[in-house]
Amino acid sequence: MMLAQLQRQQREEQILLSLDNLTYATREQLQVINSLGGDRNAQRILARMEKDKLLLAARYEKKVYHLSNKGKQIIGSAQGKLNKKEVTHALMRNDLYIKLGMPEKWFKERSVSWGDNKLIPDATFIRNDTYHFVEIDNQQTMVTNKDKIKKYKELSKVIFNQYKHHPILIWYTVSELRRKKLKESCETIGVKYRIYGNM
């Protein structure tokens, strides 16, 4: 196999693997995450992959890519049927992943259980020996968010007893009003937190 062909195959597999992890992504997100260079280069690569039926794309406010069955087979993806209702949520999570400097060990929707309690953060990662839990505030009610923060407070105690640090709860939200309400709840309940906004 010629070198150029091999490099192309490796790059395509890298893009497929990142999409397997992200579920949905825009060209801009794939461009940053996979270091695809300038806009024209990224568009050319993704258009070719779409033509070769490795990717599928749907038009929302922007073109949004996801794995095709052929793409899944190439990388051995176990990704199930996709839910179009999750597009905005997935794109927001990708934006935050990039904003946070693309943490190395980024686990999407991995369940955390203790005692009779259970939480499924939108993402979890460890940085500087500290657990970080990510919540994407897209369409949830503030009552639901407040209940989650209370559960994170309980989880924080468990993690402190076991690992001697308080985890950081990271919110990504869509409006200034929601940011203020989340800040208020986190401070009242007493969890370590950071809030990012798509505002």
mmCIF file with all atom_site columns, C-alpha atoms in Angstrom:
data_model
loop_
_atom_site.group_PDB
_atom_site.id
_atom_site.type_symbol
_atom_site.label_atom_id
_atom_site.label_alt_id
_atom_site.label_comp_id
_atom_site.label_asym_id
_atom_site.label_entity_id
_atom_site.label_seq_id
_atom_site.pdbx_PDB_ins_code
_atom_site.Cartn_x
_atom_site.Cartn_y
_atom_site.Cartn_z
_atom_site.occupancy
_atom_site.B_iso_or_equiv
_atom_site.pdbx_formal_charge
_atom_site.auth_seq_id
_atom_site.auth_comp_id
_atom_site.auth_asym_id
_atom_site.auth_atom_id
_atom_site.pdbx_PDB_model_num
ATOM 1   C CA . MET A 1 1   ? 0.000   0.000  0.000  1.00 0.00 ? 1   MET A CA 1
ATOM 2   C CA . MET A 1 2   ? 1.384   3.402  -0.945 1.00 0.00 ? 2   MET A CA 1
ATOM 3   C CA . LEU A 1 3   ? 2.274   5.769  1.886  1.00 0.00 ? 3   LEU A CA 1
ATOM 4   C CA . ALA A 1 4   ? -0.283  8.429  0.906  1.00 0.00 ? 4   ALA A CA 1
ATOM 5   C CA . GLN A 1 5   ? -3.039  5.801  0.780  1.00 0.00 ? 5   GLN A CA 1
ATOM 6   C CA . LEU A 1 6   ? -2.003  4.407  4.156  1.00 0.00 ? 6   LEU A CA 1
ATOM 7   C CA . GLN A 1 7   ? -1.987  7.901  5.726  1.00 0.00 ? 7   GLN A CA 1
ATOM 8   C CA . ARG A 1 8   ? -5.419  8.608  4.258  1.00 0.00 ? 8   ARG A CA 1
ATOM 9   C CA . GLN A 1 9   ? -6.772  5.329  5.678  1.00 0.00 ? 9   GLN A CA 1
ATOM 10  C CA . GLN A 1 10  ? -5.297  6.060  9.118  1.00 0.00 ? 10  GLN A CA 1
ATOM 11  C CA . ARG A 1 11  ? -6.774  9.577  9.141  1.00 0.00 ? 11  ARG A CA 1
ATOM 12  C CA . GLU A 1 12  ? -10.197 8.265  8.091  1.00 0.00 ? 12  GLU A CA 1
ATOM 13  C CA . GLU A 1 13  ? -10.111 5.614  10.827 1.00 0.00 ? 13  GLU A CA 1
ATOM 14  C CA . GLN A 1 14  ? -9.150  8.289  13.374 1.00 0.00 ? 14  GLN A CA 1
ATOM 15  C CA . ILE A 1 15  ? -12.167 10.398 12.297 1.00 0.00 ? 15  ILE A CA 1
ATOM 16  C CA . LEU A 1 16  ? -14.462 7.346  12.482 1.00 0.00 ? 16  LEU A CA 1
ATOM 17  C CA . LEU A 1 17  ? -13.181 6.502  15.990 1.00 0.00 ? 17  LEU A CA 1
ATOM 18  C CA . SER A 1 18  ? -13.736 10.058 17.191 1.00 0.00 ? 18  SER A CA 1
ATOM 19  C CA . LEU A 1 19  ? -17.297 10.002 15.770 1.00 0.00 ? 19  LEU A CA 1
ATOM 20  C CA . ASP A 1 20  ? -17.905 6.696  17.528 1.00 0.00 ? 20  ASP A CA 1
ATOM 21  C CA . ASN A 1 21  ? -17.055 8.488  20.766 1.00 0.00 ? 21  ASN A CA 1
ATOM 22  C CA . LEU A 1 22  ? -18.857 11.775 19.990 1.00 0.00 ? 22  LEU A CA 1
ATOM 23  C CA . THR A 1 23  ? -22.004 10.244 18.375 1.00 0.00 ? 23  THR A CA 1
ATOM 24  C CA . TYR A 1 24  ? -22.711 13.423 16.367 1.00 0.00 ? 24  TYR A CA 1
ATOM 25  C CA . ALA A 1 25  ? -20.311 16.199 15.349 1.00 0.00 ? 25  ALA A CA 1
ATOM 26  C CA . THR A 1 26  ? -20.082 19.246 13.111 1.00 0.00 ? 26  THR A CA 1
ATOM 27  C CA . ARG A 1 27  ? -17.276 19.793 10.601 1.00 0.00 ? 27  ARG A CA 1
ATOM 28  C CA . GLU A 1 28  ? -15.745 22.429 12.893 1.00 0.00 ? 28  GLU A CA 1
ATOM 29  C CA . GLN A 1 29  ? -15.689 20.005 15.840 1.00 0.00 ? 29  GLN A CA 1
ATOM 30  C CA . LEU A 1 30  ? -14.139 17.174 13.808 1.00 0.00 ? 30  LEU A CA 1
ATOM 31  C CA . GLN A 1 31  ? -11.643 19.648 12.359 1.00 0.00 ? 31  GLN A CA 1
ATOM 32  C CA . VAL A 1 32  ? -10.358 20.634 15.831 1.00 0.00 ? 32  VAL A CA 1
ATOM 33  C CA . ILE A 1 33  ? -10.544 17.180 17.434 1.00 0.00 ? 33  ILE A CA 1
ATOM 34  C CA . ASN A 1 34  ? -8.794  15.421 14.522 1.00 0.00 ? 34  ASN A CA 1
ATOM 35  C CA . SER A 1 35  ? -6.412  18.261 13.551 1.00 0.00 ? 35  SER A CA 1
ATOM 36  C CA . LEU A 1 36  ? -7.726  18.464 9.975  1.00 0.00 ? 36  LEU A CA 1
ATOM 37  C CA . GLY A 1 37  ? -6.106  21.824 9.193  1.00 0.00 ? 37  GLY A CA 1
ATOM 38  C CA . GLY A 1 38  ? -7.997  24.587 7.393  1.00 0.00 ? 38  GLY A CA 1
ATOM 39  C CA . ASP A 1 39  ? -11.698 24.697 6.491  1.00 0.00 ? 39  ASP A CA 1
ATOM 40  C CA . ARG A 1 40  ? -11.222 23.683 2.845  1.00 0.00 ? 40  ARG A CA 1
ATOM 41  C CA . ASN A 1 41  ? -9.060  20.687 3.732  1.00 0.00 ? 41  ASN A CA 1
ATOM 42  C CA . ALA A 1 42  ? -11.532 19.503 6.387  1.00 0.00 ? 42  ALA A CA 1
ATOM 43  C CA . GLN A 1 43  ? -14.483 19.922 3.983  1.00 0.00 ? 43  GLN A CA 1
ATOM 44  C CA . ARG A 1 44  ? -12.632 17.951 1.282  1.00 0.00 ? 44  ARG A CA 1
ATOM 45  C CA . ILE A 1 45  ? -11.796 15.049 3.648  1.00 0.00 ? 45  ILE A CA 1
ATOM 46  C CA . LEU A 1 46  ? -15.328 14.804 5.062  1.00 0.00 ? 46  LEU A CA 1
ATOM 47  C CA . ALA A 1 47  ? -16.969 15.139 1.617  1.00 0.00 ? 47  ALA A CA 1
ATOM 48  C CA . ARG A 1 48  ? -14.841 12.231 0.355  1.00 0.00 ? 48  ARG A CA 1
ATOM 49  C CA . MET A 1 49  ? -15.713 10.119 3.393  1.00 0.00 ? 49  MET A CA 1
ATOM 50  C CA . GLU A 1 50  ? -19.392 10.914 2.863  1.00 0.00 ? 50  GLU A CA 1
ATOM 51  C CA . LYS A 1 51  ? -19.106 9.972  -0.839 1.00 0.00 ? 51  LYS A CA 1
ATOM 52  C CA . ASP A 1 52  ? -17.409 6.672  0.167  1.00 0.00 ? 52  ASP A CA 1
ATOM 53  C CA . LYS A 1 53  ? -20.359 6.061  2.542  1.00 0.00 ? 53  LYS A CA 1
ATOM 54  C CA . LEU A 1 54  ? -18.166 5.998  5.667  1.00 0.00 ? 54  LEU A CA 1
ATOM 55  C CA . LEU A 1 55  ? -20.141 8.881  7.173  1.00 0.00 ? 55  LEU A CA 1
ATOM 56  C CA . LEU A 1 56  ? -23.691 10.140 6.978  1.00 0.00 ? 56  LEU A CA 1
ATOM 57  C CA . ALA A 1 57  ? -24.631 13.792 7.293  1.00 0.00 ? 57  ALA A CA 1
ATOM 58  C CA . ALA A 1 58  ? -27.864 15.573 8.127  1.00 0.00 ? 58  ALA A CA 1
ATOM 59  C CA . ARG A 1 59  ? -28.550 19.266 7.851  1.00 0.00 ? 59  ARG A CA 1
ATOM 60  C CA . TYR A 1 60  ? -29.604 21.064 11.038 1.00 0.00 ? 60  TYR A CA 1
ATOM 61  C CA . GLU A 1 61  ? -28.427 24.656 11.565 1.00 0.00 ? 61  GLU A CA 1
ATOM 62  C CA . LYS A 1 62  ? -25.159 23.163 10.295 1.00 0.00 ? 62  LYS A CA 1
ATOM 63  C CA . LYS A 1 63  ? -24.227 19.897 8.642  1.00 0.00 ? 63  LYS A CA 1
ATOM 64  C CA . VAL A 1 64  ? -23.965 17.235 11.342 1.00 0.00 ? 64  VAL A CA 1
ATOM 65  C CA . TYR A 1 65  ? -22.036 13.997 10.772 1.00 0.00 ? 65  TYR A CA 1
ATOM 66  C CA . HIS A 1 66  ? -22.483 10.533 12.253 1.00 0.00 ? 66  HIS A CA 1
ATOM 67  C CA . LEU A 1 67  ? -21.255 7.020  11.465 1.00 0.00 ? 67  LEU A CA 1
ATOM 68  C CA . SER A 1 68  ? -22.763 4.991  8.634  1.00 0.00 ? 68  SER A CA 1
ATOM 69  C CA . ASN A 1 69  ? -23.129 1.216  8.930  1.00 0.00 ? 69  ASN A CA 1
ATOM 70  C CA . LYS A 1 70  ? -20.060 0.829  6.704  1.00 0.00 ? 70  LYS A CA 1
ATOM 71  C CA . GLY A 1 71  ? -18.091 3.213  8.960  1.00 0.00 ? 71  GLY A CA 1
ATOM 72  C CA . LYS A 1 72  ? -19.190 1.274  12.046 1.00 0.00 ? 72  LYS A CA 1
ATOM 73  C CA . GLN A 1 73  ? -18.036 -2.015 10.496 1.00 0.00 ? 73  GLN A CA 1
ATOM 74  C CA . ILE A 1 74  ? -14.585 -0.639 9.625  1.00 0.00 ? 74  ILE A CA 1
ATOM 75  C CA . ILE A 1 75  ? -13.802 0.309  13.235 1.00 0.00 ? 75  ILE A CA 1
ATOM 76  C CA . GLY A 1 76  ? -15.906 -2.405 14.934 1.00 0.00 ? 76  GLY A CA 1
ATOM 77  C CA . SER A 1 77  ? -18.265 0.118  16.519 1.00 0.00 ? 77  SER A CA 1
ATOM 78  C CA . ALA A 1 78  ? -20.989 -1.172 18.835 1.00 0.00 ? 78  ALA A CA 1
ATOM 79  C CA . GLN A 1 79  ? -22.941 2.082  18.463 1.00 0.00 ? 79  GLN A CA 1
ATOM 80  C CA . GLY A 1 80  ? -26.666 1.355  18.435 1.00 0.00 ? 80  GLY A CA 1
ATOM 81  C CA . LYS A 1 81  ? -29.532 3.177  16.788 1.00 0.00 ? 81  LYS A CA 1
ATOM 82  C CA . LEU A 1 82  ? -29.146 6.926  17.085 1.00 0.00 ? 82  LEU A CA 1
ATOM 83  C CA . ASN A 1 83  ? -31.747 9.253  18.510 1.00 0.00 ? 83  ASN A CA 1
ATOM 84  C CA . LYS A 1 84  ? -32.071 12.520 16.573 1.00 0.00 ? 84  LYS A CA 1
ATOM 85  C CA . LYS A 1 85  ? -33.400 14.225 19.719 1.00 0.00 ? 85  LYS A CA 1
ATOM 86  C CA . GLU A 1 86  ? -29.877 13.931 21.145 1.00 0.00 ? 86  GLU A CA 1
ATOM 87  C CA . VAL A 1 87  ? -28.158 15.960 18.399 1.00 0.00 ? 87  VAL A CA 1
ATOM 88  C CA . THR A 1 88  ? -28.128 19.343 20.222 1.00 0.00 ? 88  THR A CA 1
ATOM 89  C CA . HIS A 1 89  ? -27.101 17.666 23.482 1.00 0.00 ? 89  HIS A CA 1
ATOM 90  C CA . ALA A 1 90  ? -24.203 15.802 21.785 1.00 0.00 ? 90  ALA A CA 1
ATOM 91  C CA . LEU A 1 91  ? -22.987 18.927 19.965 1.00 0.00 ? 91  LEU A CA 1
ATOM 92  C CA . MET A 1 92  ? -23.017 20.920 23.229 1.00 0.00 ? 92  MET A CA 1
ATOM 93  C CA . ARG A 1 93  ? -21.022 18.160 24.949 1.00 0.00 ? 93  ARG A CA 1
ATOM 94  C CA . ASN A 1 94  ? -18.477 18.231 22.070 1.00 0.00 ? 94  ASN A CA 1
ATOM 95  C CA . ASP A 1 95  ? -18.156 22.026 22.382 1.00 0.00 ? 95  ASP A CA 1
ATOM 96  C CA . LEU A 1 96  ? -17.427 21.674 26.080 1.00 0.00 ? 96  LEU A CA 1
ATOM 97  C CA . TYR A 1 97  ? -14.934 18.841 25.430 1.00 0.00 ? 97  TYR A CA 1
ATOM 98  C CA . ILE A 1 98  ? -13.010 21.187 23.104 1.00 0.00 ? 98  ILE A CA 1
ATOM 99  C CA . LYS A 1 99  ? -13.356 24.141 25.535 1.00 0.00 ? 99  LYS A CA 1
ATOM 100 C CA . LEU A 1 100 ? -11.875 22.002 28.342 1.00 0.00 ? 100 LEU A CA 1
ATOM 101 C CA . GLY A 1 101 ? -8.820  21.198 26.213 1.00 0.00 ? 101 GLY A CA 1
ATOM 102 C CA . MET A 1 102 ? -10.008 17.711 25.138 1.00 0.00 ? 102 MET A CA 1
ATOM 103 C CA . PRO A 1 103 ? -9.319  15.772 28.379 1.00 0.00 ? 103 PRO A CA 1
ATOM 104 C CA . GLU A 1 104 ? -7.524  12.494 27.720 1.00 0.00 ? 104 GLU A CA 1
ATOM 105 C CA . LYS A 1 105 ? -9.768  10.155 29.694 1.00 0.00 ? 105 LYS A CA 1
ATOM 106 C CA . TRP A 1 106 ? -13.205 11.464 28.716 1.00 0.00 ? 106 TRP A CA 1
ATOM 107 C CA . PHE A 1 107 ? -15.944 8.926  29.437 1.00 0.00 ? 107 PHE A CA 1
ATOM 108 C CA . LYS A 1 108 ? -19.368 9.610  27.989 1.00 0.00 ? 108 LYS A CA 1
ATOM 109 C CA . GLU A 1 109 ? -22.461 8.678  30.034 1.00 0.00 ? 109 GLU A CA 1
ATOM 110 C CA . ARG A 1 110 ? -20.680 6.269  32.365 1.00 0.00 ? 110 ARG A CA 1
ATOM 111 C CA . SER A 1 111 ? -22.851 5.310  35.330 1.00 0.00 ? 111 SER A CA 1
ATOM 112 C CA . VAL A 1 112 ? -21.629 6.060  38.891 1.00 0.00 ? 112 VAL A CA 1
ATOM 113 C CA . SER A 1 113 ? -23.217 4.092  41.759 1.00 0.00 ? 113 SER A CA 1
ATOM 114 C CA . TRP A 1 114 ? -22.852 4.260  45.538 1.00 0.00 ? 114 TRP A CA 1
ATOM 115 C CA . GLY A 1 115 ? -25.164 2.697  48.116 1.00 0.00 ? 115 GLY A CA 1
ATOM 116 C CA . ASP A 1 116 ? -28.680 2.878  46.664 1.00 0.00 ? 116 ASP A CA 1
ATOM 117 C CA . ASN A 1 117 ? -27.827 5.936  44.576 1.00 0.00 ? 117 ASN A CA 1
ATOM 118 C CA . LYS A 1 118 ? -26.917 6.222  40.918 1.00 0.00 ? 118 LYS A CA 1
ATOM 119 C CA . LEU A 1 119 ? -25.973 9.072  38.571 1.00 0.00 ? 119 LEU A CA 1
ATOM 120 C CA . ILE A 1 120 ? -25.194 9.055  34.861 1.00 0.00 ? 120 ILE A CA 1
ATOM 121 C CA . PRO A 1 121 ? -23.118 12.175 34.162 1.00 0.00 ? 121 PRO A CA 1
ATOM 122 C CA . ASP A 1 122 ? -23.055 13.338 30.534 1.00 0.00 ? 122 ASP A CA 1
ATOM 123 C CA . ALA A 1 123 ? -19.275 12.885 30.763 1.00 0.00 ? 123 ALA A CA 1
ATOM 124 C CA . THR A 1 124 ? -16.641 12.093 33.388 1.00 0.00 ? 124 THR A CA 1
ATOM 125 C CA . PHE A 1 125 ? -12.925 12.804 33.343 1.00 0.00 ? 125 PHE A CA 1
ATOM 126 C CA . ILE A 1 126 ? -10.004 12.924 35.763 1.00 0.00 ? 126 ILE A CA 1
ATOM 127 C CA . ARG A 1 127 ? -7.581  15.839 35.675 1.00 0.00 ? 127 ARG A CA 1
ATOM 128 C CA . ASN A 1 128 ? -4.844  16.563 38.242 1.00 0.00 ? 128 ASN A CA 1
ATOM 129 C CA . ASP A 1 129 ? -6.062  13.519 40.236 1.00 0.00 ? 129 ASP A CA 1
ATOM 130 C CA . THR A 1 130 ? -9.503  15.133 40.589 1.00 0.00 ? 130 THR A CA 1
ATOM 131 C CA . TYR A 1 131 ? -12.799 13.725 39.351 1.00 0.00 ? 131 TYR A CA 1
ATOM 132 C CA . HIS A 1 132 ? -14.826 16.044 37.102 1.00 0.00 ? 132 HIS A CA 1
ATOM 133 C CA . PHE A 1 133 ? -18.473 15.331 36.297 1.00 0.00 ? 133 PHE A CA 1
ATOM 134 C CA . VAL A 1 134 ? -20.102 17.047 33.320 1.00 0.00 ? 134 VAL A CA 1
ATOM 135 C CA . GLU A 1 135 ? -23.774 17.942 32.997 1.00 0.00 ? 135 GLU A CA 1
ATOM 136 C CA . ILE A 1 136 ? -25.203 19.466 29.815 1.00 0.00 ? 136 ILE A CA 1
ATOM 137 C CA . ASP A 1 137 ? -28.122 21.716 30.713 1.00 0.00 ? 137 ASP A CA 1
ATOM 138 C CA . ASN A 1 138 ? -30.126 21.718 27.531 1.00 0.00 ? 138 ASN A CA 1
ATOM 139 C CA . GLN A 1 139 ? -33.795 20.982 28.195 1.00 0.00 ? 139 GLN A CA 1
ATOM 140 C CA . GLN A 1 140 ? -33.938 19.777 31.786 1.00 0.00 ? 140 GLN A CA 1
ATOM 141 C CA . THR A 1 141 ? -36.115 21.553 34.322 1.00 0.00 ? 141 THR A CA 1
ATOM 142 C CA . MET A 1 142 ? -34.394 23.448 37.108 1.00 0.00 ? 142 MET A CA 1
ATOM 143 C CA . VAL A 1 143 ? -36.105 21.125 39.627 1.00 0.00 ? 143 VAL A CA 1
ATOM 144 C CA . THR A 1 144 ? -34.373 18.136 37.951 1.00 0.00 ? 144 THR A CA 1
ATOM 145 C CA . ASN A 1 145 ? -31.059 20.016 37.963 1.00 0.00 ? 145 ASN A CA 1
ATOM 146 C CA . LYS A 1 146 ? -31.410 20.836 41.673 1.00 0.00 ? 146 LYS A CA 1
ATOM 147 C CA . ASP A 1 147 ? -32.114 17.160 42.494 1.00 0.00 ? 147 ASP A CA 1
ATOM 148 C CA . LYS A 1 148 ? -28.995 16.192 40.527 1.00 0.00 ? 148 LYS A CA 1
ATOM 149 C CA . ILE A 1 149 ? -26.880 18.715 42.429 1.00 0.00 ? 149 ILE A CA 1
ATOM 150 C CA . LYS A 1 150 ? -28.119 17.190 45.729 1.00 0.00 ? 150 LYS A CA 1
ATOM 151 C CA . LYS A 1 151 ? -27.055 13.743 44.484 1.00 0.00 ? 151 LYS A CA 1
ATOM 152 C CA . TYR A 1 152 ? -23.652 15.124 43.468 1.00 0.00 ? 152 TYR A CA 1
ATOM 153 C CA . LYS A 1 153 ? -23.303 16.519 46.998 1.00 0.00 ? 153 LYS A CA 1
ATOM 154 C CA . GLU A 1 154 ? -23.796 12.954 48.355 1.00 0.00 ? 154 GLU A CA 1
ATOM 155 C CA . LEU A 1 155 ? -21.359 11.558 45.779 1.00 0.00 ? 155 LEU A CA 1
ATOM 156 C CA . SER A 1 156 ? -18.853 14.271 46.734 1.00 0.00 ? 156 SER A CA 1
ATOM 157 C CA . LYS A 1 157 ? -18.802 12.970 50.332 1.00 0.00 ? 157 LYS A CA 1
ATOM 158 C CA . VAL A 1 158 ? -18.180 9.399  49.124 1.00 0.00 ? 158 VAL A CA 1
ATOM 159 C CA . ILE A 1 159 ? -15.336 10.507 46.833 1.00 0.00 ? 159 ILE A CA 1
ATOM 160 C CA . PHE A 1 160 ? -13.805 12.641 49.597 1.00 0.00 ? 160 PHE A CA 1
ATOM 161 C CA . ASN A 1 161 ? -13.848 9.698  52.036 1.00 0.00 ? 161 ASN A CA 1
ATOM 162 C CA . GLN A 1 162 ? -12.261 7.416  49.452 1.00 0.00 ? 162 GLN A CA 1
ATOM 163 C CA . TYR A 1 163 ? -9.945  9.663  47.404 1.00 0.00 ? 163 TYR A CA 1
ATOM 164 C CA . LYS A 1 164 ? -9.477  12.682 49.724 1.00 0.00 ? 164 LYS A CA 1
ATOM 165 C CA . HIS A 1 165 ? -10.701 15.288 47.278 1.00 0.00 ? 165 HIS A CA 1
ATOM 166 C CA . HIS A 1 166 ? -14.008 16.903 46.357 1.00 0.00 ? 166 HIS A CA 1
ATOM 167 C CA . PRO A 1 167 ? -14.988 16.343 42.718 1.00 0.00 ? 167 PRO A CA 1
ATOM 168 C CA . ILE A 1 168 ? -15.837 19.276 40.465 1.00 0.00 ? 168 ILE A CA 1
ATOM 169 C CA . LEU A 1 169 ? -19.285 19.465 38.900 1.00 0.00 ? 169 LEU A CA 1
ATOM 170 C CA . ILE A 1 170 ? -19.146 21.172 35.497 1.00 0.00 ? 170 ILE A CA 1
ATOM 171 C CA . TRP A 1 171 ? -22.291 22.592 33.917 1.00 0.00 ? 171 TRP A CA 1
ATOM 172 C CA . TYR A 1 172 ? -22.661 23.734 30.328 1.00 0.00 ? 172 TYR A CA 1
ATOM 173 C CA . THR A 1 173 ? -25.768 25.815 29.832 1.00 0.00 ? 173 THR A CA 1
ATOM 174 C CA . VAL A 1 174 ? -27.527 27.880 27.187 1.00 0.00 ? 174 VAL A CA 1
ATOM 175 C CA . SER A 1 175 ? -28.655 31.075 28.901 1.00 0.00 ? 175 SER A CA 1
ATOM 176 C CA . GLU A 1 176 ? -27.547 33.653 31.445 1.00 0.00 ? 176 GLU A CA 1
ATOM 177 C CA . LEU A 1 177 ? -30.692 33.089 33.539 1.00 0.00 ? 177 LEU A CA 1
ATOM 178 C CA . ARG A 1 178 ? -30.041 29.331 33.774 1.00 0.00 ? 178 ARG A CA 1
ATOM 179 C CA . ARG A 1 179 ? -26.377 29.990 34.607 1.00 0.00 ? 179 ARG A CA 1
ATOM 180 C CA . LYS A 1 180 ? -27.433 32.181 37.556 1.00 0.00 ? 180 LYS A CA 1
ATOM 181 C CA . LYS A 1 181 ? -29.924 29.582 38.821 1.00 0.00 ? 181 LYS A CA 1
ATOM 182 C CA . LEU A 1 182 ? -27.356 26.767 38.565 1.00 0.00 ? 182 LEU A CA 1
ATOM 183 C CA . LYS A 1 183 ? -24.753 28.911 40.390 1.00 0.00 ? 183 LYS A CA 1
ATOM 184 C CA . GLU A 1 184 ? -27.258 29.655 43.145 1.00 0.00 ? 184 GLU A CA 1
ATOM 185 C CA . SER A 1 185 ? -28.193 25.963 43.555 1.00 0.00 ? 185 SER A CA 1
ATOM 186 C CA . CYS A 1 186 ? -24.564 24.779 43.567 1.00 0.00 ? 186 CYS A CA 1
ATOM 187 C CA . GLU A 1 187 ? -23.617 27.366 46.207 1.00 0.00 ? 187 GLU A CA 1
ATOM 188 C CA . THR A 1 188 ? -26.686 26.733 48.389 1.00 0.00 ? 188 THR A CA 1
ATOM 189 C CA . ILE A 1 189 ? -26.287 22.942 48.287 1.00 0.00 ? 189 ILE A CA 1
ATOM 190 C CA . GLY A 1 190 ? -22.505 23.198 48.625 1.00 0.00 ? 190 GLY A CA 1
ATOM 191 C CA . VAL A 1 191 ? -20.680 21.491 45.758 1.00 0.00 ? 191 VAL A CA 1
ATOM 192 C CA . LYS A 1 192 ? -17.476 22.476 43.971 1.00 0.00 ? 192 LYS A CA 1
ATOM 193 C CA . TYR A 1 193 ? -18.572 23.629 40.536 1.00 0.00 ? 193 TYR A CA 1
ATOM 194 C CA . ARG A 1 194 ? -17.735 25.434 37.319 1.00 0.00 ? 194 ARG A CA 1
ATOM 195 C CA . ILE A 1 195 ? -20.263 26.746 34.810 1.00 0.00 ? 195 ILE A CA 1
ATOM 196 C CA . TYR A 1 196 ? -19.602 27.284 31.127 1.00 0.00 ? 196 TYR A CA 1
ATOM 197 C CA . GLY A 1 197 ? -22.074 28.904 28.795 1.00 0.00 ? 197 GLY A CA 1
ATOM 198 C CA . ASN A 1 198 ? -23.138 28.744 25.203 1.00 0.00 ? 198 ASN A CA 1
ATOM 199 C CA . MET A 1 199 ? -24.391 32.311 25.567 1.00 0.00 ? 199 MET A CA 1
#
